[in-house]
Short mmCIF file of C-alpha atoms in Angstrom, two decimals:
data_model
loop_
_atom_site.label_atom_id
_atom_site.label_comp_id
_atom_site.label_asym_id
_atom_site.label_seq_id
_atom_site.Cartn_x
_atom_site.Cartn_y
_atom_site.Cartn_z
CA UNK A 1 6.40 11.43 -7.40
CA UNK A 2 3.62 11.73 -9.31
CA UNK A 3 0.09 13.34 -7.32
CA UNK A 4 -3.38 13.08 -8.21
CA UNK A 5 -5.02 16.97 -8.27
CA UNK A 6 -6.75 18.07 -5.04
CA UNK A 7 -10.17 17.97 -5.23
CA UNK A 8 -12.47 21.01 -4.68
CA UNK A 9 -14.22 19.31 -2.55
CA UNK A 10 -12.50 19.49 0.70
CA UNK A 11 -15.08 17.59 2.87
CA UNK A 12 -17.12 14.71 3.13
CA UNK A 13 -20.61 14.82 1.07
CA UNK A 14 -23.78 14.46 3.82
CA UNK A 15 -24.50 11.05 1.53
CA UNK A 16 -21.96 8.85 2.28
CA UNK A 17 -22.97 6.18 5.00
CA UNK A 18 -19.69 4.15 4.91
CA UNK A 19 -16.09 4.35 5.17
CA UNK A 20 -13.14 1.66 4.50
CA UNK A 21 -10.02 1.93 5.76
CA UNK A 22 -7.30 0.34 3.51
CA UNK A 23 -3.73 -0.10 4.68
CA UNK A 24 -1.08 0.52 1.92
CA UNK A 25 2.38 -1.31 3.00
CA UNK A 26 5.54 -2.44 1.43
CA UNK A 27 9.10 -2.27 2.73
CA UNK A 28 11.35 0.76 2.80
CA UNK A 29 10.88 2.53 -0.70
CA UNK A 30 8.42 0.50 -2.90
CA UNK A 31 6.21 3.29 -3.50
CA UNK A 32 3.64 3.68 -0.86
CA UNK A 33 3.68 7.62 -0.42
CA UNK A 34 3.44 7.85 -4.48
CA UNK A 35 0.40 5.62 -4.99
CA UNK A 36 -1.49 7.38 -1.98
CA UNK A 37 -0.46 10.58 -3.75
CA UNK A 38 -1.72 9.18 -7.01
CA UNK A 39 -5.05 7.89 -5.75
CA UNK A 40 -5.85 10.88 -3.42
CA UNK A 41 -8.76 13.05 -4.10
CA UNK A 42 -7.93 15.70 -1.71
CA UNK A 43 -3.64 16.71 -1.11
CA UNK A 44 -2.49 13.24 0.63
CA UNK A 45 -1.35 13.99 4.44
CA UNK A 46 2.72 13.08 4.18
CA UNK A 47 5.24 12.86 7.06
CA UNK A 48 8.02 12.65 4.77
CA UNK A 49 11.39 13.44 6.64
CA UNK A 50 14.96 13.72 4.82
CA UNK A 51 17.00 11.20 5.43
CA UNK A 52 20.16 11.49 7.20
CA UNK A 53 23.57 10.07 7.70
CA UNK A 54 22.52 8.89 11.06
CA UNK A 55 19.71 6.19 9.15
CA UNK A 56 22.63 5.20 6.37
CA UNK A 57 22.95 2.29 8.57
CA UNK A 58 19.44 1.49 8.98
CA UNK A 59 17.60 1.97 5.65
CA UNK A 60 18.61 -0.02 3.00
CA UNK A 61 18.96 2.10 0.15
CA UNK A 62 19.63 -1.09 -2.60
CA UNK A 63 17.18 -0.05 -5.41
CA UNK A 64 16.43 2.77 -4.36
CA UNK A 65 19.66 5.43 -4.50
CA UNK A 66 17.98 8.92 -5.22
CA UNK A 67 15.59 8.17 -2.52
CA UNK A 68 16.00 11.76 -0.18
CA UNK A 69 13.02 11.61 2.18
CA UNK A 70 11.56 8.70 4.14
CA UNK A 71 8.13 8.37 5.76
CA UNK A 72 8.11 8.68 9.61
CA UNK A 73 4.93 8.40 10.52
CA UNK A 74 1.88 7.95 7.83
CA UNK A 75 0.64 8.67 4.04
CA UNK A 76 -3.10 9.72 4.42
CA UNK A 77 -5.86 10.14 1.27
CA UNK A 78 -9.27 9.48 0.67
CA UNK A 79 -10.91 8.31 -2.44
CA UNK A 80 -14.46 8.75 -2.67
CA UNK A 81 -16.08 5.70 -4.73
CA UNK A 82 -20.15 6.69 -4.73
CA UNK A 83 -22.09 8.84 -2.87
CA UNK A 84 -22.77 6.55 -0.20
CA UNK A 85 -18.86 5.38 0.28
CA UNK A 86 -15.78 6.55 0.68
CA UNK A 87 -12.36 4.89 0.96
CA UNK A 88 -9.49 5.90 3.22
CA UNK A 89 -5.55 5.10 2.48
CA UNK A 90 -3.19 4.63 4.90
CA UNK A 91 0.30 4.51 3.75
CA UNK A 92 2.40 2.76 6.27
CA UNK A 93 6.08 3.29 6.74
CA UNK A 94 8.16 0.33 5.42
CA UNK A 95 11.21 0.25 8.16
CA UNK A 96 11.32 -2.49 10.23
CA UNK A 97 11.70 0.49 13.57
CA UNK A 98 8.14 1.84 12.93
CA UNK A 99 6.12 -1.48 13.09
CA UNK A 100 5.00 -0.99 16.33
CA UNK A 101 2.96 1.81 14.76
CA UNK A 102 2.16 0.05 11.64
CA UNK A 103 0.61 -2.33 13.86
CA UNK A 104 -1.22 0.06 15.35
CA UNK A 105 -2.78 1.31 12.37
CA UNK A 106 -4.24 -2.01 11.35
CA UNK A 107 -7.07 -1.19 13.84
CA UNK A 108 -10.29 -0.81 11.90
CA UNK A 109 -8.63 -1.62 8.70
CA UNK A 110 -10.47 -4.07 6.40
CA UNK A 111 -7.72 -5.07 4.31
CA UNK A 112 -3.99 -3.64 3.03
CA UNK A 113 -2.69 -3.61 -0.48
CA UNK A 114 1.28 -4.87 -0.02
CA UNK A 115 3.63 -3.15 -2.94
CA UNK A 116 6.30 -4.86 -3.85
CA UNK A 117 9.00 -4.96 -6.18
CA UNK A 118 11.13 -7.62 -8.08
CA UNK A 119 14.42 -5.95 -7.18
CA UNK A 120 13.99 -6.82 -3.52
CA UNK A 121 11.10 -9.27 -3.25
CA UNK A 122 12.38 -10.66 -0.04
CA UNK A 123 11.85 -8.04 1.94
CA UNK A 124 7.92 -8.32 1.58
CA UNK A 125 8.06 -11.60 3.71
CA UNK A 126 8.10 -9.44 6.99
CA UNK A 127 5.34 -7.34 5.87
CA UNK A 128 3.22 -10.30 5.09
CA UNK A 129 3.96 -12.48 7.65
CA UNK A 130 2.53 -9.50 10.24
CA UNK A 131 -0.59 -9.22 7.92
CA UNK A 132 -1.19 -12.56 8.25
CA UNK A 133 -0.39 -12.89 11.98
CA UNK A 134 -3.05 -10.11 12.88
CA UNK A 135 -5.75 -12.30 10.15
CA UNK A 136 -5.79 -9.29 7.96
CA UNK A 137 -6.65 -10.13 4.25
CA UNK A 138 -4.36 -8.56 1.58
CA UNK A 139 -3.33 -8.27 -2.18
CA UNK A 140 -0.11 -8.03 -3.27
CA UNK A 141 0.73 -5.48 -5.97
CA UNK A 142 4.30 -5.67 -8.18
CA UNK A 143 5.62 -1.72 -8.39
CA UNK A 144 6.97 -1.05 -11.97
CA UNK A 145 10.35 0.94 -11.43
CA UNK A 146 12.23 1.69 -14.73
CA UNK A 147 15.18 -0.51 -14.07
CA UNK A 148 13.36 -3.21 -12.55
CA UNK A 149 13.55 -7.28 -13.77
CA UNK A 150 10.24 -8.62 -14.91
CA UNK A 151 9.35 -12.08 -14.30
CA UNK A 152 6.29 -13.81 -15.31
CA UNK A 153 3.37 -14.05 -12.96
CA UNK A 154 3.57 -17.29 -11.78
CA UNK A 155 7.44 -16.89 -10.71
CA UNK A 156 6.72 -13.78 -8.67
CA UNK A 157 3.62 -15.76 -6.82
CA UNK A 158 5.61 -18.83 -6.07
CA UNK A 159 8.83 -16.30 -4.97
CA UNK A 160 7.00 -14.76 -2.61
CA UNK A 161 4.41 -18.13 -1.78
CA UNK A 162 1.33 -17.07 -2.26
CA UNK A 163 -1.47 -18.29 -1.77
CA UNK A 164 -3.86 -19.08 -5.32
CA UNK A 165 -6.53 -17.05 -3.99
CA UNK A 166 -4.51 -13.92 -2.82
CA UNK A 167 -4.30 -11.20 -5.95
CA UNK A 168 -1.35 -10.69 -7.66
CA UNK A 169 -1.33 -7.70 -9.87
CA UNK A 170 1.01 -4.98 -11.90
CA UNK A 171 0.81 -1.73 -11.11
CA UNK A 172 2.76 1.62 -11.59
CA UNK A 173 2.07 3.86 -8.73
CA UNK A 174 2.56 7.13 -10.72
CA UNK A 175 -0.05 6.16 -12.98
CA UNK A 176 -4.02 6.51 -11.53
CA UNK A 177 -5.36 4.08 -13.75
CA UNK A 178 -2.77 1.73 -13.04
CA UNK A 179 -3.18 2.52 -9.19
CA UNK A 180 -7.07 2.43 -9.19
CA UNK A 181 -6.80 -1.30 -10.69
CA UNK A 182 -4.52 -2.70 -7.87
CA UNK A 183 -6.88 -1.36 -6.11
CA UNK A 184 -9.71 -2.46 -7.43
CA UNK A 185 -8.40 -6.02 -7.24
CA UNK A 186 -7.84 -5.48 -2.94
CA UNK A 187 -11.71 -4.91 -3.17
CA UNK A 188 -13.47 -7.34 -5.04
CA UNK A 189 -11.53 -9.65 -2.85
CA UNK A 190 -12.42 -8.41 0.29
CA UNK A 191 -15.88 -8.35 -1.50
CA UNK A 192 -15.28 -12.29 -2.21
CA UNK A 193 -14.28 -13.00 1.47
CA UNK A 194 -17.27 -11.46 3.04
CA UNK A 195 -19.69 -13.03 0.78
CA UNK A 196 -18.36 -16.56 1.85
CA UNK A 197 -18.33 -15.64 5.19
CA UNK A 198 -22.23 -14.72 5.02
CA UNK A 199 -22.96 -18.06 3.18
#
């Protein structure tokens, strides 16, 4: 897992006026803890657990084999964009067991960035379905693993129905540039649904 290096500055700068919370969510092992990791300007708050025999049952490990550790709780950075604002990432555990919490930490949220990836695109259905039972606006984002199918653009949006104004994008969450334009993508369309809300 790839991490982006902590930033000296530990705190908050006096200037910044606003803060955005973003959710980060995905199903069981797309990636969530690494992109926080990778975006994070300070060390990213994990809850990482190993996994046991007693979850072989419940986490699907299909994709995913070397996976060790499991997020029980939350992935937490912060990403400061100017000296006025600063973004917050939540990375939400994927298991179908902690959505009552994931739920939870929608509060306050203005948007969440789903990952996803082509090995297992079904099981984004559930995490998008609750995003768009609670009204909250997202992007999707395709995770690049190594061994991973690529399909074109269009076949991944009508796979998992999108809709033609909800980003789609590419993204590897070890890389920051990469990262940083999935979720650049979440903004400026969060930045497109207030503006024709104020119109």
């Amino acid at each position: 897992m790839g991490s982006a290096p902590a930033s000296d500055r530990v705190h908050v700068p006096d200037t910044v006026t606003t803060a955005v919370k973003i959710l980060v969510v995905g199903h069981f092992a797309v990636g969530k803890t690494t992109f926080v990791g990778t975006l994070s300007e300070i060390r990213p708050l994990r809850t990482e657990e190993i996994m046991t025999q007693a979850g072989e049952l419940i986490d699907d490990l299909a994709g995913a084999p070397d996976k060790t550790t499991t997020t029980v709780a939350m992935d937490f950075g912060r990403l400061t964009l100017s000296d006025s604002l600063v973004l917050y990432l939540f990375g939400a555990p994927g298991q179908k067991r902690f959505m009552r919490l994931w739920k939870d930490m929608m509060h306050g949220a203005l948007g969440a960035l789903v990952l996803a990836d082509t090995r297992r695109l079904d099981q984004s259905f559930d995490i998008m379905g609750v995003l768009e039972e609670h009204g909250m606006p997202y992007a999707v984002a395709v995770n690049q693993f190594d061994d991973a199918p690529v399909f074109p653009e269009s076949e991944i949006r009508e796979a998992l129905d999108l809709l033609p104004e909800t980003p789609l994008v590419v993204c590897d969450a070890r890389e920051a540039a990469s990262s940083s334009r999935a979720l650049i993508s979440l903004v400026e369309y969060l930045q497109t649904l207030t503006l024709q809300e104020q119109r």
